[in-house]
Coordinates of C-alpha atoms in Angstrom, one line a residue:
X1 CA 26.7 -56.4 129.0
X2 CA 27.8 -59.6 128.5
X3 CA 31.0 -61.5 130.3
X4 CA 32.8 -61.2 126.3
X5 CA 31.9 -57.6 125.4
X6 CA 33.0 -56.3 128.8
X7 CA 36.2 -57.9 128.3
X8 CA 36.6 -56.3 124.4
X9 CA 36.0 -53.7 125.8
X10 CA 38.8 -53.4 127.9
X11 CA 41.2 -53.8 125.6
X12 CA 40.2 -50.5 123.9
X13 CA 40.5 -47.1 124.8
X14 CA 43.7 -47.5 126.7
X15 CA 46.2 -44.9 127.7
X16 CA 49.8 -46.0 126.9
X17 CA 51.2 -46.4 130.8
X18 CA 47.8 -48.2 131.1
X19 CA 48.0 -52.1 129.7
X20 CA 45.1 -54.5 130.3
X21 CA 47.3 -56.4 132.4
X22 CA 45.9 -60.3 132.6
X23 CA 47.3 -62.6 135.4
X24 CA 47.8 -66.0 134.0
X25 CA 46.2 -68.8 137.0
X26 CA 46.7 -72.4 136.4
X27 CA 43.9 -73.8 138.7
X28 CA 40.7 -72.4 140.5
X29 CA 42.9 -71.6 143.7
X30 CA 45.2 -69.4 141.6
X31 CA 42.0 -67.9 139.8
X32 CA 40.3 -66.8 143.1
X33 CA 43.8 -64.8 144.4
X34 CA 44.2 -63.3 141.6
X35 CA 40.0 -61.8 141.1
X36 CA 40.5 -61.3 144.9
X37 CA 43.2 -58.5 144.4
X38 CA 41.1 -56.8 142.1
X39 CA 42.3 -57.6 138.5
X40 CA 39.3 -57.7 135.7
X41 CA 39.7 -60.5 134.1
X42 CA 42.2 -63.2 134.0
X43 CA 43.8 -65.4 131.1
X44 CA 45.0 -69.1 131.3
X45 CA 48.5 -70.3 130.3
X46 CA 48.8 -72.9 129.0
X47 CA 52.2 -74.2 130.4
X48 CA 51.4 -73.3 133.4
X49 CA 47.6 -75.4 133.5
X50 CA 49.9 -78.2 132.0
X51 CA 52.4 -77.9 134.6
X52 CA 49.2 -78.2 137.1
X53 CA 48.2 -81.2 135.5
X54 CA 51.8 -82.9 135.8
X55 CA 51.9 -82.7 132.2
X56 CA 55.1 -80.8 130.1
X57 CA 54.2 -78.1 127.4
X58 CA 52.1 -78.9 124.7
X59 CA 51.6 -82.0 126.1
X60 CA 48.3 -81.8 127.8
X61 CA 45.3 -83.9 126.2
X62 CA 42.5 -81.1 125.2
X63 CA 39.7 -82.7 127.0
X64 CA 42.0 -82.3 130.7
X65 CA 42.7 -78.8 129.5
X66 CA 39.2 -77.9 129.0
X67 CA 38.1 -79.2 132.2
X68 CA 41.1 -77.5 133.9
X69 CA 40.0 -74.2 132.2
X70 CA 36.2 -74.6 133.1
X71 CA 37.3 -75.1 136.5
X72 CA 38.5 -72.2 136.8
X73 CA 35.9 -69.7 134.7
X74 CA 33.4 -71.5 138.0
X75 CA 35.8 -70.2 140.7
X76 CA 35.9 -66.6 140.0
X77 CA 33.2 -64.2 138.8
X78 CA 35.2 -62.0 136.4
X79 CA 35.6 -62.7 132.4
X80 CA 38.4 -65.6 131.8
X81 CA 40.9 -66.3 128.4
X82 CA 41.9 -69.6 127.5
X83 CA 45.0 -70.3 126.3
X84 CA 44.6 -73.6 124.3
X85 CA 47.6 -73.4 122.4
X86 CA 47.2 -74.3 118.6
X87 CA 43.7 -75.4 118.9
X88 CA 43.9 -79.6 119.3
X89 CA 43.3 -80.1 115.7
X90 CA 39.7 -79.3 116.0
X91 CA 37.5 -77.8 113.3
X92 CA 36.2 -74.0 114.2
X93 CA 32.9 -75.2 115.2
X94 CA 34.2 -78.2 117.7
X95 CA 36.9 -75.8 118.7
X96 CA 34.3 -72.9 119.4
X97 CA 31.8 -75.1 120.9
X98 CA 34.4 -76.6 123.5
X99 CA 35.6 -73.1 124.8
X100 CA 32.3 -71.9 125.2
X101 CA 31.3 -75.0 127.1
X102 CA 34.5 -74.0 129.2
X103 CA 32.5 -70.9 129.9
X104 CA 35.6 -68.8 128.3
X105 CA 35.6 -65.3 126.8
X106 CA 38.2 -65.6 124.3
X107 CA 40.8 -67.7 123.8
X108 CA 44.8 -67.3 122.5
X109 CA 45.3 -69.6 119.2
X110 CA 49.1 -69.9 118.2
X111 CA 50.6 -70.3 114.5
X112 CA 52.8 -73.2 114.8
X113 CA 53.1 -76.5 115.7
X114 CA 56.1 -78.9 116.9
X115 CA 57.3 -79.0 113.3
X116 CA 57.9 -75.1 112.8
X117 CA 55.4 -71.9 111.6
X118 CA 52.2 -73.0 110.0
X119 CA 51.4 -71.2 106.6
X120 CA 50.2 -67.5 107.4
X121 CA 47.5 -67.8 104.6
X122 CA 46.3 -71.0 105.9
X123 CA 46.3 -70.3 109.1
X124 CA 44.3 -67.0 108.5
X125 CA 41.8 -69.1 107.3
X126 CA 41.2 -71.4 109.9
X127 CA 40.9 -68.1 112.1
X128 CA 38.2 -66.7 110.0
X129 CA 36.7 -69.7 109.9
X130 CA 36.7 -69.7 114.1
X131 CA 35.8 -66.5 113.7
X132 CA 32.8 -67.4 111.8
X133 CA 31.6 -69.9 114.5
X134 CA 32.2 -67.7 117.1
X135 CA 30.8 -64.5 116.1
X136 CA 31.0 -62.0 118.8
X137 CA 31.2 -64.6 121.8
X138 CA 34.9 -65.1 122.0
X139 CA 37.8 -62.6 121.9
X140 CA 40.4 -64.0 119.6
X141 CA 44.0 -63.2 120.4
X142 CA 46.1 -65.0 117.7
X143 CA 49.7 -65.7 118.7
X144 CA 52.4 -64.6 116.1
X145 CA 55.2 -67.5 117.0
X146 CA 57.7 -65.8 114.3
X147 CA 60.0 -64.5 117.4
X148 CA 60.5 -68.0 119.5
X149 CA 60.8 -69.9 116.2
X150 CA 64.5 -67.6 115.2
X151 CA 62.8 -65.7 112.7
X152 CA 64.0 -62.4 113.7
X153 CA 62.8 -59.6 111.3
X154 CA 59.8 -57.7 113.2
X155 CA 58.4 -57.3 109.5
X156 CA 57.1 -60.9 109.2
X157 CA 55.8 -60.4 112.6
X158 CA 53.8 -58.0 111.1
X159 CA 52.7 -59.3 107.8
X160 CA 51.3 -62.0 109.8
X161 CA 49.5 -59.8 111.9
X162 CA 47.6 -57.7 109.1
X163 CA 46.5 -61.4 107.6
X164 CA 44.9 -62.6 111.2
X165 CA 43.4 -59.1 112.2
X166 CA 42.1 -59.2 108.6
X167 CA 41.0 -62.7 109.7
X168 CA 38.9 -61.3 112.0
X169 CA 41.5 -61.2 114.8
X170 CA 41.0 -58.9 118.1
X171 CA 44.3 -58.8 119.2
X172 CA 47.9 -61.0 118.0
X173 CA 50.3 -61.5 120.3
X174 CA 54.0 -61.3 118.8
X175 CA 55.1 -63.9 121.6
X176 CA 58.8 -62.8 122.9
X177 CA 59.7 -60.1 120.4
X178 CA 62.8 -58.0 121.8
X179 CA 61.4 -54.9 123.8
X180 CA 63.7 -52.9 121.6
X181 CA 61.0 -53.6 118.5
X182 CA 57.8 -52.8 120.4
X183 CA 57.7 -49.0 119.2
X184 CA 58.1 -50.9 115.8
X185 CA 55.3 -53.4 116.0
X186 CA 52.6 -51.0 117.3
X187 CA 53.2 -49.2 114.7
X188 CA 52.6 -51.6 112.1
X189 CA 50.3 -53.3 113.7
X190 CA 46.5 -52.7 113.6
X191 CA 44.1 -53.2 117.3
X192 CA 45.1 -54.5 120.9
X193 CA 48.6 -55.8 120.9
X194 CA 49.7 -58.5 124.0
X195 CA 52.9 -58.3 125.0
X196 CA 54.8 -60.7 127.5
X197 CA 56.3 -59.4 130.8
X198 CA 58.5 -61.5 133.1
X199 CA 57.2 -61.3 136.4
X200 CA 60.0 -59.5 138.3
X201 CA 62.7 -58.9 135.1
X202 CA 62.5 -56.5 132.9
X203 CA 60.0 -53.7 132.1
X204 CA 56.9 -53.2 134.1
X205 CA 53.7 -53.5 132.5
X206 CA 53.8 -49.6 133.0
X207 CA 56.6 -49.4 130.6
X208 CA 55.5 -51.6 127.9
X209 CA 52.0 -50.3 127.7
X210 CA 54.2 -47.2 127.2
X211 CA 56.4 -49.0 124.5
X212 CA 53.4 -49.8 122.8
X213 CA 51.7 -53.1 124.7
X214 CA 47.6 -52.7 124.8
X215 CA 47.2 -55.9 127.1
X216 CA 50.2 -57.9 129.9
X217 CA 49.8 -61.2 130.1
X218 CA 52.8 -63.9 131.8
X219 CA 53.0 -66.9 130.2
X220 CA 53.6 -69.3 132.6
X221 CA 55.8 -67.2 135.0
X222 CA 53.7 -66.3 137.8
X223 CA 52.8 -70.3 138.2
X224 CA 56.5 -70.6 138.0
X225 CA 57.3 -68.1 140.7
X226 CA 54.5 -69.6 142.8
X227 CA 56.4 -73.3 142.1
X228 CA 59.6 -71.7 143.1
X229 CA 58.5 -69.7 146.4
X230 CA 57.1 -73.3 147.4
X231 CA 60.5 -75.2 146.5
X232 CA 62.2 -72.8 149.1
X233 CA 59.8 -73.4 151.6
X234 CA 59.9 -77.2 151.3
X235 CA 63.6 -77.2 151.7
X236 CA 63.7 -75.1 154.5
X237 CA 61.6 -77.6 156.4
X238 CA 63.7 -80.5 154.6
X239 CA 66.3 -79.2 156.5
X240 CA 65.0 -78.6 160.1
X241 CA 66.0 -80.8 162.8
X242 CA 63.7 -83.3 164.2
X243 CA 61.5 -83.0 161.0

């Protein structure tokens, strides 16, 4: 079986206190902990691979992402998403060319830009037509943005869905809806569903497979907590005498 039908296939199948839940590295070092513990596969944030590149959020030039992210598909040996935010512009077959290149399984591709939501139709069909190139090599999760843009009705979460799994979506990912609307969105929504957990807040992944999330993955908090953990440690040895 190949690296991207092993990892489709863990997305299905699932019992509800059972999420695919995907640590998020940012570079190879990150990647090899996280394979190391035991997790199946792993998928890229893209804040955090920027923060790793000294770049901010949506900032990072696509061919240094791409080189980050095949840096890290060569340190570990189990299936790796990309997360390359709304796809740099490139056509489906440049876009599904450069990620395979990367060596990735599947990839996260978000529906808006700097200037607000992109149009659901057109947007559907660029998936399709990344779909199209892709065939059955990549795993596309498509990120719904409705939530973090202040669009607050779960319903045109939803609509968007149905047009990007008919699209030929595997999974959307209704980035930051309330907790309180999960039961709400898996039930209007068709296949995998990723839901975002806050490493140390909130629910576990436990209880928001159980609320209705196929798939954890962290954003940029576990780079984030990793940042942290080394902040405290540099200024405790800021602080020692004699230093």
């Amino acid at each position: 079986m190949s690296h991207a039908a092993a990892f489709r296939a863990l997305h299905h199948g699932r019992v509800p206190d059972d999420p695919l839940v995907l640590p998020g590295p940012w570079d190879a070092a990150s990647a090899r902990v996280f394979a190391a513990a035991g997790f199946p596969a792993l998928a890229t944030p893209s804040a955090g691979v920027a923060a790793s590149l000294g770049y901010e959020d949506g900032r990072t030039p696509a061919d240094e992402m791409f080189a980050a992210v095949a840096r890290i598909v060569r340190a570990v040996d189990v299936p790796v998403s990309a997360d390359v935010e709304g796809g740099y512009s490139l056509a489906p077959k440049e876009l599904v060319e450069r990620l395979l290149e990367a060596g990735v399984v599947g990839c996260n591709l978000e529906d808006s830009t700097r200037e607000g939501l992109k149009d659901p139709a057109e947007h559907a069909e660029w998936l399709a037509g990344v779909r199209e190139e892709a065939g059955d090599r990549l795993f596309l999760n498509a990120r719904i943005d409705t939530f973090v843009r202040g669009v607050e009705d779960p319903g045109a979460a939803i609509e968007r869905a149905a047009a990007y799994v008919a699209a030929g979506a595997d999974c959307v990912y209704p980035i930051a809806a309330p907790v309180a609307v999960l039961p709400l969105l898996r039930a209007g929504i068709q296949g995998p569903l990723n839901v975002i957990a806050r490493p140390g807040e909130g629910p576990s992944p436990a209880e928001l497979g159980g609320l209705g999330a196929t798939r954890i993955t962290f954003g940029p908090g576990l780079q984030r907590q990793a940042e942290q953990a080394v902040r405290e440690h540099a200024e405790r040895l800021a602080t020692r005498p004699g230093r």
